[in-house]
Coordinates of C-alpha atoms in Angstrom, one line a residue:
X26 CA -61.3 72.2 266.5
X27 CA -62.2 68.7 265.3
X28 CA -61.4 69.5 262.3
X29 CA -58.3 70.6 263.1
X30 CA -57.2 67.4 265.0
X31 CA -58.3 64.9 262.0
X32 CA -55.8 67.3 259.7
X33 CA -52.7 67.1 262.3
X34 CA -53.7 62.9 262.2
X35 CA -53.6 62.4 258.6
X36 CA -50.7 64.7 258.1
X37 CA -49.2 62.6 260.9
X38 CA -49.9 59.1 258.9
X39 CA -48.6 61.0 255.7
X40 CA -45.1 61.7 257.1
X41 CA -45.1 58.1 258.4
X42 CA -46.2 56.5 254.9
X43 CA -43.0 58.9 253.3
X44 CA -40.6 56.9 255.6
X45 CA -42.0 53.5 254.4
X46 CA -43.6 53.3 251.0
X47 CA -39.9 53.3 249.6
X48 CA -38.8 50.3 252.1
X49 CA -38.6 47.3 249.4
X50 CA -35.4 45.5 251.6
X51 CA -37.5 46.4 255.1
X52 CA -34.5 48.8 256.0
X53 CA -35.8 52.4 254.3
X54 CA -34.9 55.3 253.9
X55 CA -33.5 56.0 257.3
X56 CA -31.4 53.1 256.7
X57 CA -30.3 54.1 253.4
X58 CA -28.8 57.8 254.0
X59 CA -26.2 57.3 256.6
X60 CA -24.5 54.9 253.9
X61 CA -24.1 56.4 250.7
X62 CA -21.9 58.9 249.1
X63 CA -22.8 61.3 246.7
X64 CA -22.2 60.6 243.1
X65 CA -19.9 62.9 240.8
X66 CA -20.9 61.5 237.8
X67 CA -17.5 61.5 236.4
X68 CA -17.2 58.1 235.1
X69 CA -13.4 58.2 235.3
X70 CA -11.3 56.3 232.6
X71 CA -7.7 55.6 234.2
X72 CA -4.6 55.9 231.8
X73 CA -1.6 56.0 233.7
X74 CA 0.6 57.9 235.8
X75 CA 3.7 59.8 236.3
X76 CA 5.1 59.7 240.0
X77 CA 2.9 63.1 240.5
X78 CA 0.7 63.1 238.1
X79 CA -2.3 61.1 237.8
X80 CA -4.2 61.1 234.5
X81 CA -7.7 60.2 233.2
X82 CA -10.6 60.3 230.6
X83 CA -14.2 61.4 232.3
X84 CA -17.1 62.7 231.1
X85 CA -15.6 66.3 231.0
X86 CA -12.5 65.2 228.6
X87 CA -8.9 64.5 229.7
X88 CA -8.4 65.4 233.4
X89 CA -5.6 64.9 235.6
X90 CA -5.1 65.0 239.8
X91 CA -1.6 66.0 241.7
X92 CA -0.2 64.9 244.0
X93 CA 0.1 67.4 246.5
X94 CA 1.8 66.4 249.8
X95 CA -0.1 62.8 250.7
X96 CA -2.9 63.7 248.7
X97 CA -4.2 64.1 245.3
X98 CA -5.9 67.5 243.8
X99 CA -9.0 67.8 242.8
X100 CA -9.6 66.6 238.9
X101 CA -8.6 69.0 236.6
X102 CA -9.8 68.6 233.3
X103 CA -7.0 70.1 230.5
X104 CA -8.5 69.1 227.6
X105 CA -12.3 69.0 226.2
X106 CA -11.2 68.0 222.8
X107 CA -13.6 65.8 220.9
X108 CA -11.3 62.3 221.0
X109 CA -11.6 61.8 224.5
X110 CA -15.6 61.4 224.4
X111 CA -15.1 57.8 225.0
X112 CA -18.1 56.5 223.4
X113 CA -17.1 52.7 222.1
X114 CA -13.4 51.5 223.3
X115 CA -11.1 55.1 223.2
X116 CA -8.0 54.2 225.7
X117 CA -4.7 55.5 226.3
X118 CA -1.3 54.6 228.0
X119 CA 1.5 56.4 229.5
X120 CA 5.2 56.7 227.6
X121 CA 7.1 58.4 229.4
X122 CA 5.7 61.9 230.5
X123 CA 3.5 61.8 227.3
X124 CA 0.2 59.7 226.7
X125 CA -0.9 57.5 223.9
X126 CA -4.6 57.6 222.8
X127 CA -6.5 55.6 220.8
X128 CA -10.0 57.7 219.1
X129 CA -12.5 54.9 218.4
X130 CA -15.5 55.6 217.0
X131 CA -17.5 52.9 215.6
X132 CA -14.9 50.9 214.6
X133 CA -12.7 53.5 212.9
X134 CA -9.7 54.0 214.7
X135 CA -6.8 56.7 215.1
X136 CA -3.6 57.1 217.0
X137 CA -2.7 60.1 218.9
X138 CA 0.5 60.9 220.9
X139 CA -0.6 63.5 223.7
X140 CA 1.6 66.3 225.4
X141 CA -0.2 67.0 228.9
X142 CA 2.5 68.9 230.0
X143 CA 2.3 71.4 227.5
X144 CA -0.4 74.6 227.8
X145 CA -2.4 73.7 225.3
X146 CA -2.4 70.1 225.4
X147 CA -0.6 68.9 222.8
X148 CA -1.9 66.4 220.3
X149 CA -0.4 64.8 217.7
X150 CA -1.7 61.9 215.1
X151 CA 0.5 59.2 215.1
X152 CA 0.9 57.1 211.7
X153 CA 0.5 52.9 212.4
X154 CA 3.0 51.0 210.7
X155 CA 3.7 47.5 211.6
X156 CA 6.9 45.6 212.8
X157 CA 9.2 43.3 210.4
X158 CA 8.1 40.5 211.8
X159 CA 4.8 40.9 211.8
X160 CA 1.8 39.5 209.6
X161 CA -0.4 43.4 208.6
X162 CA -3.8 42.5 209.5
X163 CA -5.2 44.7 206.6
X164 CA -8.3 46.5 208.6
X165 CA -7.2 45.6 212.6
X166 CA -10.5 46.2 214.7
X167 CA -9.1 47.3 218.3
X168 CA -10.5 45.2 220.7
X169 CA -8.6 45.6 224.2
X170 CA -5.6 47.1 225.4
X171 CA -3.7 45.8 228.4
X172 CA -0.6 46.0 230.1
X173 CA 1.3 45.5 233.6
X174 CA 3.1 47.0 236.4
X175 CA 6.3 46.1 234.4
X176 CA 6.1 45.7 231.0
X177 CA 5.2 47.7 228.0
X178 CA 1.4 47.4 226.6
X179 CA 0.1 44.9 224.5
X180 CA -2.9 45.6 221.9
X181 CA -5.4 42.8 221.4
X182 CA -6.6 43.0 217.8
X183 CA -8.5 41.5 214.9
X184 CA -9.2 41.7 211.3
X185 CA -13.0 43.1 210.4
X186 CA -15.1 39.7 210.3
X187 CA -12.5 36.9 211.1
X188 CA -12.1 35.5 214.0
X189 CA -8.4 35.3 214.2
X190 CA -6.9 37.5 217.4
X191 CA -3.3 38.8 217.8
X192 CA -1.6 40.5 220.2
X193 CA 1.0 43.4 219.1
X194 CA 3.5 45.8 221.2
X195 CA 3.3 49.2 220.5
X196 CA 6.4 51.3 220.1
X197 CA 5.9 55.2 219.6
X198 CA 9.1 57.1 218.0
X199 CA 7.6 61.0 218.7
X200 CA 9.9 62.6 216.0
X201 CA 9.1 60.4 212.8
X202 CA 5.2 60.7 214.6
X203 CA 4.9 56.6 213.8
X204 CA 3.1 54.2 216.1
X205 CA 5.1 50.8 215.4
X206 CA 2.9 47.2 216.1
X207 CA 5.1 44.0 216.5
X208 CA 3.4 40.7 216.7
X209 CA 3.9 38.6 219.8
X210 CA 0.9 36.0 219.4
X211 CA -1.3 34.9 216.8
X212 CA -4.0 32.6 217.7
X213 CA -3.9 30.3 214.3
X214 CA -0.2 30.5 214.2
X215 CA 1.7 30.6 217.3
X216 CA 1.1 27.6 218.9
X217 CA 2.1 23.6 217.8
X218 CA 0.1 23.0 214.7
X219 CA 0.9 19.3 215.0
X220 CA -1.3 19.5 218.4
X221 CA -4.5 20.1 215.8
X222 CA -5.7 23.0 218.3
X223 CA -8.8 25.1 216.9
X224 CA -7.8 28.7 218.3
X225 CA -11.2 30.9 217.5
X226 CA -10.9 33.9 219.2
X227 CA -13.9 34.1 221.8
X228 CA -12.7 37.0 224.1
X229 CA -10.5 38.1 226.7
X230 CA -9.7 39.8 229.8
X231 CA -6.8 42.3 230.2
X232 CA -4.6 40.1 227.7
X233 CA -5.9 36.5 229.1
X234 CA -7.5 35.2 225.6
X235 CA -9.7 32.5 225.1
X236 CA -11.1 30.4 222.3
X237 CA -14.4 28.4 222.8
X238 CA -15.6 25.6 220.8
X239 CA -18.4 23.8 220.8
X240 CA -18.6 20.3 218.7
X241 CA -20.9 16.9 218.3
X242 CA -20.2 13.4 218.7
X243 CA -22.3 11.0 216.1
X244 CA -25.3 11.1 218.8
X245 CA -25.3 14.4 218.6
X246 CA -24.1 15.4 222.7
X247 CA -22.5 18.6 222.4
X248 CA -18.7 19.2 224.2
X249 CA -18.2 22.8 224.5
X250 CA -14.1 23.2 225.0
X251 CA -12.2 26.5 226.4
X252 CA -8.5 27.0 226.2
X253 CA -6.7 29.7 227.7
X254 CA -3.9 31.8 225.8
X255 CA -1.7 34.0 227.2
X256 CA 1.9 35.8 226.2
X257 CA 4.2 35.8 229.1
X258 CA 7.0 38.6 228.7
X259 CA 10.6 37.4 229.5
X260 CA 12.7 39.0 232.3
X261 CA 13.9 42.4 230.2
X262 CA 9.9 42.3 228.6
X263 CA 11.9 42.4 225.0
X264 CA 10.0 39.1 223.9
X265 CA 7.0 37.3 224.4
X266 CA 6.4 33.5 224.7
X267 CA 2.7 32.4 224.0
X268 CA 1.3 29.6 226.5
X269 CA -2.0 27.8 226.9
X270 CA -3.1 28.0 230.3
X271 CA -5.2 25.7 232.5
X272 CA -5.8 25.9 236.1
X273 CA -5.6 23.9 239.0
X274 CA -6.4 23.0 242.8
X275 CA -4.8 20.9 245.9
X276 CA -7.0 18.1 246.6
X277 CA -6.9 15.3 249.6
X278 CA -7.4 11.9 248.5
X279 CA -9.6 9.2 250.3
X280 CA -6.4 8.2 251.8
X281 CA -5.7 11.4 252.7
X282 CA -2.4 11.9 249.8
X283 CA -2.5 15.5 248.5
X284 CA -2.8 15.9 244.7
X285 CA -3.5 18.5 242.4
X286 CA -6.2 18.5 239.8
X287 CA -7.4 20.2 237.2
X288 CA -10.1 22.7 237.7
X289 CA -12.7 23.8 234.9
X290 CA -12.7 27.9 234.8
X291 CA -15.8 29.4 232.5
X292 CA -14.9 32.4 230.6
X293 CA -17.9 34.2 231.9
X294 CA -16.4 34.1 235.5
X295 CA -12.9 35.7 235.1
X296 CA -13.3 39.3 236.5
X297 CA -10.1 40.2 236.8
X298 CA -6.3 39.6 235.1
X299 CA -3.4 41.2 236.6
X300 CA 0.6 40.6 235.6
X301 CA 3.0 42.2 238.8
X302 CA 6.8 41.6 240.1
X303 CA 6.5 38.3 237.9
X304 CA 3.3 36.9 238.9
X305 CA 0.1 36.6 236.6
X306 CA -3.1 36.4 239.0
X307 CA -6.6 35.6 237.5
X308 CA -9.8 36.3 239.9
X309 CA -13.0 34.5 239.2
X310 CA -16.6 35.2 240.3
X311 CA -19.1 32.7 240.9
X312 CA -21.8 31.4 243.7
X313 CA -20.7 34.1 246.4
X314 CA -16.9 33.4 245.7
X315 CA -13.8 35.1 244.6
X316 CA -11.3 32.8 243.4
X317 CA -7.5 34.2 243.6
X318 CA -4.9 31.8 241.2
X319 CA -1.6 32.5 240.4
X320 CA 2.0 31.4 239.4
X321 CA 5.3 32.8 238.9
X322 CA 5.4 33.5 235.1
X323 CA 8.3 35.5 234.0
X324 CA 10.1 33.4 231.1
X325 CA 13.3 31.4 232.2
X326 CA 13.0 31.0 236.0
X327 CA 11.3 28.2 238.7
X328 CA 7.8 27.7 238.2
X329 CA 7.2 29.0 234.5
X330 CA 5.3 27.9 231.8
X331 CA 6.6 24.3 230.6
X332 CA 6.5 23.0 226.7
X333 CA 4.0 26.4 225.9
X334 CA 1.7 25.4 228.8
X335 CA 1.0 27.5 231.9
X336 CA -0.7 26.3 235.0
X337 CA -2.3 28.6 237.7
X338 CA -2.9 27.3 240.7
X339 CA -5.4 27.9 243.2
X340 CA -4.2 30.2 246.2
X341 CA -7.3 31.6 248.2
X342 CA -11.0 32.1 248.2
X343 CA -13.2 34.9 249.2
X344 CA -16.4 35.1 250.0
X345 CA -17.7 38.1 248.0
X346 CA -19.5 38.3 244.5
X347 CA -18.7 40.2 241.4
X348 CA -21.0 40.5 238.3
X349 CA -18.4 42.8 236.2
X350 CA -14.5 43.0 235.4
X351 CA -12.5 44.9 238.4
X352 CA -9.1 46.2 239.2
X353 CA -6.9 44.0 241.5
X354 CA -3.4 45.3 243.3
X355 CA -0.1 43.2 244.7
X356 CA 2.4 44.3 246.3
X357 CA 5.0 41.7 248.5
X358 CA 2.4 38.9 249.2
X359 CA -0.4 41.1 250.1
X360 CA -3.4 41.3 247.1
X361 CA -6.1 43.6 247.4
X362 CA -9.7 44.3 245.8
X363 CA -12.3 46.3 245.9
X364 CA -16.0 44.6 246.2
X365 CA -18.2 46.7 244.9
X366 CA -22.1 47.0 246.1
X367 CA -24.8 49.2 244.9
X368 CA -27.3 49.1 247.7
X369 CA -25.1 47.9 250.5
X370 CA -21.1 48.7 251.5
X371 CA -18.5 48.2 249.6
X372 CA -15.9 46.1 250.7
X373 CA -12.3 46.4 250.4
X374 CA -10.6 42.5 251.1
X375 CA -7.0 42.6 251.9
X376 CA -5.6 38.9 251.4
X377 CA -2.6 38.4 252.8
X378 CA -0.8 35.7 250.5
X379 CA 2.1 34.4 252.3
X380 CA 0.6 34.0 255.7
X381 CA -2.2 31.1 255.6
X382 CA -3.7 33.5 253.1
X383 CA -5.2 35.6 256.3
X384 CA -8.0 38.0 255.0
X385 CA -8.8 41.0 256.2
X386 CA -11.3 44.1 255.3
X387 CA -12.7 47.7 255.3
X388 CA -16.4 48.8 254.5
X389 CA -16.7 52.1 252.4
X390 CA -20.5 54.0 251.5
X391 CA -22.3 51.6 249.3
X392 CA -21.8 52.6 245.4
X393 CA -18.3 53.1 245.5
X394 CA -16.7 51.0 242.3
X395 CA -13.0 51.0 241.7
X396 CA -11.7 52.0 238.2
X397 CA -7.6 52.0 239.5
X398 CA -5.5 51.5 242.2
X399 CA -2.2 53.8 241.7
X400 CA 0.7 53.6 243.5
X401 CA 2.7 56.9 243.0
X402 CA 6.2 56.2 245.1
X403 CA 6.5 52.0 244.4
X404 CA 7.5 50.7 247.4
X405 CA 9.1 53.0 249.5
X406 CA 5.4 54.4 250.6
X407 CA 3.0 52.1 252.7
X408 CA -0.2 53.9 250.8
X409 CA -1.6 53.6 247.3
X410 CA -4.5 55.3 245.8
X411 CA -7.6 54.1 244.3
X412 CA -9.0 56.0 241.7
X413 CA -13.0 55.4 241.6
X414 CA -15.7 55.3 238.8
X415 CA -18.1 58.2 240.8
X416 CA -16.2 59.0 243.6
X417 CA -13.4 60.6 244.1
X418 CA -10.3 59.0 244.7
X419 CA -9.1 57.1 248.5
X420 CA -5.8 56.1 250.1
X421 CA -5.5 52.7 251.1
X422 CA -3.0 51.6 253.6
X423 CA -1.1 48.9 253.4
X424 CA -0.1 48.0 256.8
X425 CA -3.2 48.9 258.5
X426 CA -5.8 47.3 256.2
X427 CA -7.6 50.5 255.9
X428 CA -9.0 52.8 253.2
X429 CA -10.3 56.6 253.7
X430 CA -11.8 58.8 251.6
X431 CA -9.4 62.1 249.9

């Protein structure tokens, strides 16, 4: 009988040891479960949409999701062919109904010009020829593709070992199967010589380029330099202007005069680049805060770039963190994001732009990352969609602040 007791004690003490060996933040695994959503493993690649059809690269091959009613389908994958295993920088775009994809694999690239409609898919390699006025860059190396809300996509690319960057627009003609690249910047070449600018491509964020350099004075202090690059599309989006762009913030003087100044932005903490309705917005990350600046960009009207240079001005700050690049959305004012947290919620900020930049937010599961937000009727419907890396997709409202799960 003694026995017996000591056995239902130490089984006792095990059970309680299960509950707390794991607790390395003191909340455990009691904590833990209530909060997270279970992962599909998916890793979703967004490419674009048609106003029913959403469609995407995951681990399964290209899949799409319907929209059925106020809802999307589940993901139906409709092709498992052996381009869209997205191992280095494979990404596609929507033209029309059809898709564009690029197949990269290690640095050799192709050109396909995908039927999703069609049963089986249909897939067709497209041949790259290059625009009249454009310099061929012999071997291009893709780099980053990028695009907006309202304008056709632009291609970032290189030449194998130089560091020169230009940005092309793509044109597909589906009959003649040709994939046509027109230069709209070139970082040695389209910008004021006489200004003795050193343009070395260093990177770039969804078609935000930047060129670092770092030189001595005769004691031998190193300056390290950034300048900003960026090619604004004019109101039809049938030419680019290239601009240098700096940012900015409203200070109060000592004497309490507002001014503006110039505010130093590190490459390293722009996590987001997003062109919509005319506006270019660049989000930065760093000590615990998002940074929203903007301007009104669209060639020719109030506000623009002056002389090749661009100015974006601080609008709001929000105090949230994010280590990696993520997907913004604006619509009338009103920007939103998605904060993403692996241990903790993830928070969706609503910042309302036009009314003393009034923030306002929605806690998901912890773990949830967005890869998209989608909006399927433009602006006759109060909801979007936001498409997610492992989980599904969500509807976010508009008017309510709110976000809930498909």
């Amino acid at each position: 009988m003694k026995m017996k007791r000591i056995s239902t004690i130490l089984l006792a003490l095990l059970m309680l040891i299960s509950f707390t060996a794991c607790n390395l933040d003191n909340n455990g695994i009691l904590y833990r479960g209530p909060n997270r959503t279970p992962s599909d493993n998916k890793n979703r690649n967004y490419i674009g949409h048609t106003s029913d059809t959403v469609y995407f690269v995951t681990s399964d091959g290209l899949s799409q999701a319907k929209l059925n009613g106020t809802s999307l389908t589940d993901d139906q994958v409709i092709s498992s062919n052996s381009i869209f295993q997205h191992y280095f920088q494979g990404h596609g775009w929507m033209v029309g109904n059809d898709i564009v994809w690029l197949e990269d694999n290690q640095g050799e690239q192709n050109y396909y010009l995908i039927t999703p409609t069609t049963d089986p898919v249909g897939i067709t390699k497209l041949e790259v020829k290059y625009g009249t006025e454009t310099t061929e860059l012999k071997t291009p190396k893709y780099l980053y593709r990028y695009y907006s809300d309202d304008y056709d996509p632009y291609l970032v690319v290189k030449e194998e070992k130089d560091s020169n960057a230009v940005v092309y627009t793509a044109t597909v003609e589906a009959k003649a199967k040709t994939l046509t690249l027109t230069q709209v910047l070139n970082m040695d070449t389209s910008f004021d010589s006489s200004e003795d600018l050193d343009f070395n491509y260093s990177g770039s964020v969804n078609g935000l380029l930047w060129s670092t350099i770092t030189s001595k004075d005769d004691s031998g202090k190193e300056t390290t330099t950034t300048t900003y690059m960026y090619a604004l599309p004019d109101s039809n989006g049938s030419s680019t202007t290239p601009v240098t762009v700096t940012f900015s913030h409203d200070v109060t003087s000592e004497d309490e005069t507002p001014t503006t100044e110039e505010v130093t932005v590190a490459p390293s903490t722009i996590k987001s680049v997003y062109e919509k309705d005319g506006y270019l917005f660049v989000l930065t990350s760093s000590s615990s805060q998002i940074t929203i600046y903007s301007n009104y960009v669209t060639t020719g009207n109030p506000g623009t770039a002056t002389e090749g240079n661009l100015t974006l001005k601080e609008l709001a700050t929000v105090s949230a963190s994010y280590n990696s690049s993520f997907p913004i959305y604006y619509r009338e004012g009103k920007l939103i994001f998605l904060d993403y947290n692996i241990s903790d919620s993830s928070v969706m900020y609503f910042v309302d732009l036009t009314r003393e930049k009034e923030t306002a937010s929605d806690s998901l599961s912890s773990g949830i990352e967005a890869e998209a937000f989608i909006d399927l009727t433009g602006d006759e419907d109060d909801d979007i969609y936001m498409m997610t890396k492992n989980h599904g997709f969500f509807k976010v409202s508009l008017s309510s602040n709110s976000v809930s799960e498909i």
